[in-house]
Amino acid sequence: MEAQVFDDLRQYIAAAKQMSAWKEITGADWNLEIGALIEATAELIAQPPLLIFDEIKDYPRGYRIVSLPYADFRRVALALGLPYDKSKLELVRLASKKIRSAKPLPPMEVGRAPVMENIMTGKDVNILKFPVLRSHETDGGRYIGTGDVIINSDPDSHYVNMGTYRMQVHAPDLLGLWISPGQQGRQICMKYWEKGQSCPIVATFGQDPLTFMASMTKFPWQTSELDVLGGLRGKPLEVFRGPVTGLPIPAHAEIAIEGFVPPPREEARDEGPFGEWTGYYSGGTVGTGEPQPVVKVKAIYHRNDPILDDEAPLWPGAVRFDLNLRAGLLWDQLESAGIQDVVGVYAHSNYLYVVAIRQRYAGHARQAAHAVIACSAAARHGRYVVVVDEDIDPTNLKEVLWAMMTRVDPATDIETIEGCWSTPLDPRMPPEKRAARDHSNSRAIFYAVRPFAWREKFPKVSRTGRELFDQVVKKYSDILPFPPR
Ligand SMILES: Cc1cc2nc3c(=O)[nH]c(=O)nc-3n(C[C@H](O)[C@H](O)[C@H](O)COP(=O)(O)O)c2cc1C
């Protein structure tokens, strides 16, 4: 199986259609109907199909939306350039090795870019030329950036950051921006705002999958995701220098904008409410009590028949990301921090991180858990860390829960740590902490491992051994409806 590197979203969609389920839906309404259908699909259908919406109400044929591209882990494997016949855990391991071995490759500037096929500037700027969704019933507006990539550059070091931060449409040339405290894109904006300046910004909507994955993963401060991305791709990302901001614009994006973010004390708007990935309306102005930054859009570029990537949050019981790069980065960072014998890592949403170790010494489990909270990949907005033994697959919640139920003594094996990096969109953030802008939370660590000192005396596992289990499944699969393994 050849690993593929995709230059744009179109190539990726074509490949994903070859290897997994997909459906095209025509005539649906951008106003709530599409959002509800996406949530129903991701909640009710196991391994949800990739959805492509065309002939969207009020919009011409060709102005499409793709959704759920990463709701099946095999499509994530395809996106990451990994073999898609492996288990989730093997894929996380392969992703971590890929991150470790990738040598940073800066982007390559090109003179011509598909994204420049159509240009809107001045009075022609109109972001509602595209079928921007209103996804959830109480959303305060339409959101173009959910599946976006926002690029800005540190004025001191000139390193270029990519981050995925949502964008609300306030007006045809004015977008709202929700960047949670501490996010790298926000730290860069603040450097401009402190000098009373507007921060130049580029955003793309609909880009090749690896660019999106790198954008939404927290690589350490001063690590340019553009360079990391080049390394992961094995060839530089082609970029076009933005005529308005001078920032790099991924050349093969479907849609891109250039604009400026003025200091919020000069201009800001109420943002949201927006249905968050937590399953609540808790971010933006609702979460902070304050108006949020805006982007004054100076230019819009787009390809013919553009495809928007919808990644609007879904209630967590619906699968939006069946796997992502974050767990791979966390595994790599744990090993780089010197944690030995890590045999599995997984992120079940931002709230639950599981790390499996082969315990070597007393204190090993605590060392691993504290490192999870400290590593950039998992430092922000977690809730629970579970450390398990090597016989537990961290990707399998049934196994993780079993370990928590049977290997944790609540009085001695649950540790809480206060004052960790969180975000105002945490629904459990107390009102007084929000008011004081103390956007921190506590974490609970579950040491769901056999106690090291008497691990040899811990009762033996009674579950059928995997070899015998696989043998009988194979032997009787003609008689019993076992799923494919
Ligand atoms: C679909 C999606 C939407 C996101 N929206 C936001 C958002 O609106 N605001 C935010 O602060 N982080 C958001 N995030 C999380 C950030 O993209 C993520 O923390 C990323 O690492 C930020 O980039 P940075 O590390 O360069 O700051 C989103 C992530 C995803 C996958």
mmCIF file of N, CA, C and O and ligand atoms in Angstrom, residues 146 161-166 178-180 183-185 212 215-219 225 311 321 380, ligand 1:
data_model
loop_
_atom_site.group_PDB
_atom_site.id
_atom_site.type_symbol
_atom_site.label_atom_id
_atom_site.label_comp_id
_atom_site.label_asym_id
_atom_site.label_seq_id
_atom_site.Cartn_x
_atom_site.Cartn_y
_atom_site.Cartn_z
ATOM 1 N N THR A 146 -14.432 26.472 10.693
ATOM 2 C CA THR A 146 -14.371 25.348 11.590
ATOM 3 C C THR A 146 -13.179 24.561 11.054
ATOM 4 O O THR A 146 -12.133 24.575 11.665
ATOM 5 N N ASN A 161 3.149 30.677 12.451
ATOM 6 C CA ASN A 161 2.307 29.711 13.168
ATOM 7 C C ASN A 161 1.066 29.354 12.354
ATOM 8 O O ASN A 161 0.554 30.168 11.583
ATOM 9 N N MET A 162 0.609 28.118 12.535
ATOM 10 C CA MET A 162 -0.701 27.726 11.985
ATOM 11 C C MET A 162 -1.549 27.237 13.148
ATOM 12 O O MET A 162 -1.064 26.478 13.992
ATOM 13 N N GLY A 163 -2.803 27.622 13.174
ATOM 14 C CA GLY A 163 -3.724 27.124 14.199
ATOM 15 C C GLY A 163 -5.132 27.098 13.630
ATOM 16 O O GLY A 163 -5.457 27.886 12.731
ATOM 17 N N THR A 164 -5.951 26.218 14.152
ATOM 18 C CA THR A 164 -7.347 26.144 13.717
ATOM 19 C C THR A 164 -8.203 26.833 14.765
ATOM 20 O O THR A 164 -8.270 26.371 15.904
ATOM 21 N N TYR A 165 -8.756 27.966 14.417
ATOM 22 C CA TYR A 165 -9.601 28.739 15.325
ATOM 23 C C TYR A 165 -10.843 29.134 14.527
ATOM 24 O O TYR A 165 -10.732 29.610 13.395
ATOM 25 N N ARG A 166 -11.994 28.996 15.137
ATOM 26 C CA ARG A 166 -13.225 29.186 14.362
ATOM 27 C C ARG A 166 -13.461 30.650 13.975
ATOM 28 O O ARG A 166 -12.996 31.569 14.671
ATOM 29 N N TRP A 178 -12.411 33.350 17.456
ATOM 30 C CA TRP A 178 -12.383 32.876 18.848
ATOM 31 C C TRP A 178 -11.059 32.139 19.047
ATOM 32 O O TRP A 178 -10.873 31.027 18.538
ATOM 33 N N ILE A 179 -10.132 32.806 19.715
ATOM 34 C CA ILE A 179 -8.868 32.129 20.031
ATOM 35 C C ILE A 179 -8.738 32.103 21.542
ATOM 36 O O ILE A 179 -8.644 33.144 22.205
ATOM 37 N N SER A 180 -8.699 30.910 22.067
ATOM 38 C CA SER A 180 -8.682 30.696 23.507
ATOM 39 C C SER A 180 -7.359 31.220 24.110
ATOM 40 O O SER A 180 -6.322 31.202 23.442
ATOM 41 N N GLN A 183 -3.393 30.251 23.317
ATOM 42 C CA GLN A 183 -3.133 29.678 21.990
ATOM 43 C C GLN A 183 -2.044 30.501 21.305
ATOM 44 O O GLN A 183 -1.943 31.727 21.490
ATOM 45 N N GLN A 184 -1.235 29.817 20.496
ATOM 46 C CA GLN A 184 -0.057 30.486 19.937
ATOM 47 C C GLN A 184 -0.455 31.616 18.977
ATOM 48 O O GLN A 184 0.171 32.681 18.948
ATOM 49 N N GLY A 185 -1.517 31.386 18.199
ATOM 50 C CA GLY A 185 -1.992 32.439 17.287
ATOM 51 C C GLY A 185 -2.412 33.677 18.076
ATOM 52 O O GLY A 185 -2.238 34.808 17.618
ATOM 53 N N PHE A 212 -4.259 20.597 7.550
ATOM 54 C CA PHE A 212 -5.277 20.788 8.587
ATOM 55 C C PHE A 212 -4.871 20.092 9.891
ATOM 56 O O PHE A 212 -4.978 20.665 10.982
ATOM 57 N N SER A 215 -2.214 21.941 11.678
ATOM 58 C CA SER A 215 -2.736 23.196 12.209
ATOM 59 C C SER A 215 -3.453 22.997 13.542
ATOM 60 O O SER A 215 -3.350 23.817 14.448
ATOM 61 N N MET A 216 -4.176 21.892 13.670
ATOM 62 C CA MET A 216 -4.970 21.712 14.893
ATOM 63 C C MET A 216 -4.198 20.974 15.987
ATOM 64 O O MET A 216 -4.764 20.656 17.034
ATOM 65 N N THR A 217 -2.915 20.719 15.768
ATOM 66 C CA THR A 217 -2.104 19.995 16.756
ATOM 67 C C THR A 217 -1.135 20.964 17.421
ATOM 68 O O THR A 217 -0.526 21.793 16.744
ATOM 69 N N LYS A 218 -1.016 20.841 18.744
ATOM 70 C CA LYS A 218 -0.181 21.824 19.447
ATOM 71 C C LYS A 218 1.278 21.417 19.474
ATOM 72 O O LYS A 218 1.766 20.784 20.414
ATOM 73 N N PHE A 219 1.981 21.799 18.418
ATOM 74 C CA PHE A 219 3.438 21.681 18.429
ATOM 75 C C PHE A 219 3.959 22.820 19.305
ATOM 76 O O PHE A 219 3.294 23.842 19.475
ATOM 77 N N GLU A 225 4.523 25.047 12.295
ATOM 78 C CA GLU A 225 3.797 23.879 11.774
ATOM 79 C C GLU A 225 4.003 23.749 10.265
ATOM 80 O O GLU A 225 3.902 22.650 9.717
ATOM 81 N N GLU A 311 -15.893 21.327 9.776
ATOM 82 C CA GLU A 311 -15.446 20.597 10.975
ATOM 83 C C GLU A 311 -16.137 21.173 12.201
ATOM 84 O O GLU A 311 -15.587 21.152 13.297
ATOM 85 N N PHE A 321 -13.642 13.088 14.907
ATOM 86 C CA PHE A 321 -12.260 12.662 14.651
ATOM 87 C C PHE A 321 -12.074 11.269 15.252
ATOM 88 O O PHE A 321 -12.019 11.120 16.468
ATOM 89 N N ARG A 380 -3.217 21.489 27.273
ATOM 90 C CA ARG A 380 -4.333 22.438 27.309
ATOM 91 C C ARG A 380 -5.668 21.705 27.412
ATOM 92 O O ARG A 380 -5.930 20.796 26.625
HETATM 93 C C1 LIG B 1 -12.220 21.673 14.310
HETATM 94 C C2 LIG B 1 -11.434 22.415 15.335
HETATM 95 C C3 LIG B 1 -11.814 23.673 15.721
HETATM 96 C C4 LIG B 1 -11.084 24.377 16.668
HETATM 97 N N1 LIG B 1 -11.498 25.614 17.026
HETATM 98 C C5 LIG B 1 -10.788 26.322 17.928
HETATM 99 C C6 LIG B 1 -11.204 27.646 18.263
HETATM 100 O O1 LIG B 1 -12.209 28.160 17.775
HETATM 101 N N2 LIG B 1 -10.438 28.329 19.146
HETATM 102 C C7 LIG B 1 -9.329 27.796 19.732
HETATM 103 O O2 LIG B 1 -8.680 28.463 20.514
HETATM 104 N N3 LIG B 1 -8.922 26.536 19.428
HETATM 105 C C8 LIG B 1 -9.618 25.800 18.537
HETATM 106 N N4 LIG B 1 -9.218 24.530 18.205
HETATM 107 C C9 LIG B 1 -7.997 23.965 18.834
HETATM 108 C C10 LIG B 1 -6.725 24.471 18.180
HETATM 109 O O3 LIG B 1 -6.790 24.378 16.782
HETATM 110 C C11 LIG B 1 -5.491 23.724 18.669
HETATM 111 O O4 LIG B 1 -5.365 23.911 20.052
HETATM 112 C C12 LIG B 1 -4.216 24.153 17.968
HETATM 113 O O5 LIG B 1 -3.112 23.476 18.521
HETATM 114 C C13 LIG B 1 -4.000 25.644 18.083
HETATM 115 O O6 LIG B 1 -2.857 26.040 17.355
HETATM 116 P P1 LIG B 1 -1.568 26.587 18.121
HETATM 117 O O7 LIG B 1 -0.993 25.397 18.826
HETATM 118 O O8 LIG B 1 -0.687 27.082 17.041
HETATM 119 O O9 LIG B 1 -2.022 27.624 19.079
HETATM 120 C C14 LIG B 1 -9.932 23.802 17.257
HETATM 121 C C15 LIG B 1 -9.535 22.530 16.866
HETATM 122 C C16 LIG B 1 -10.271 21.837 15.917
HETATM 123 C C17 LIG B 1 -9.826 20.458 15.523
#
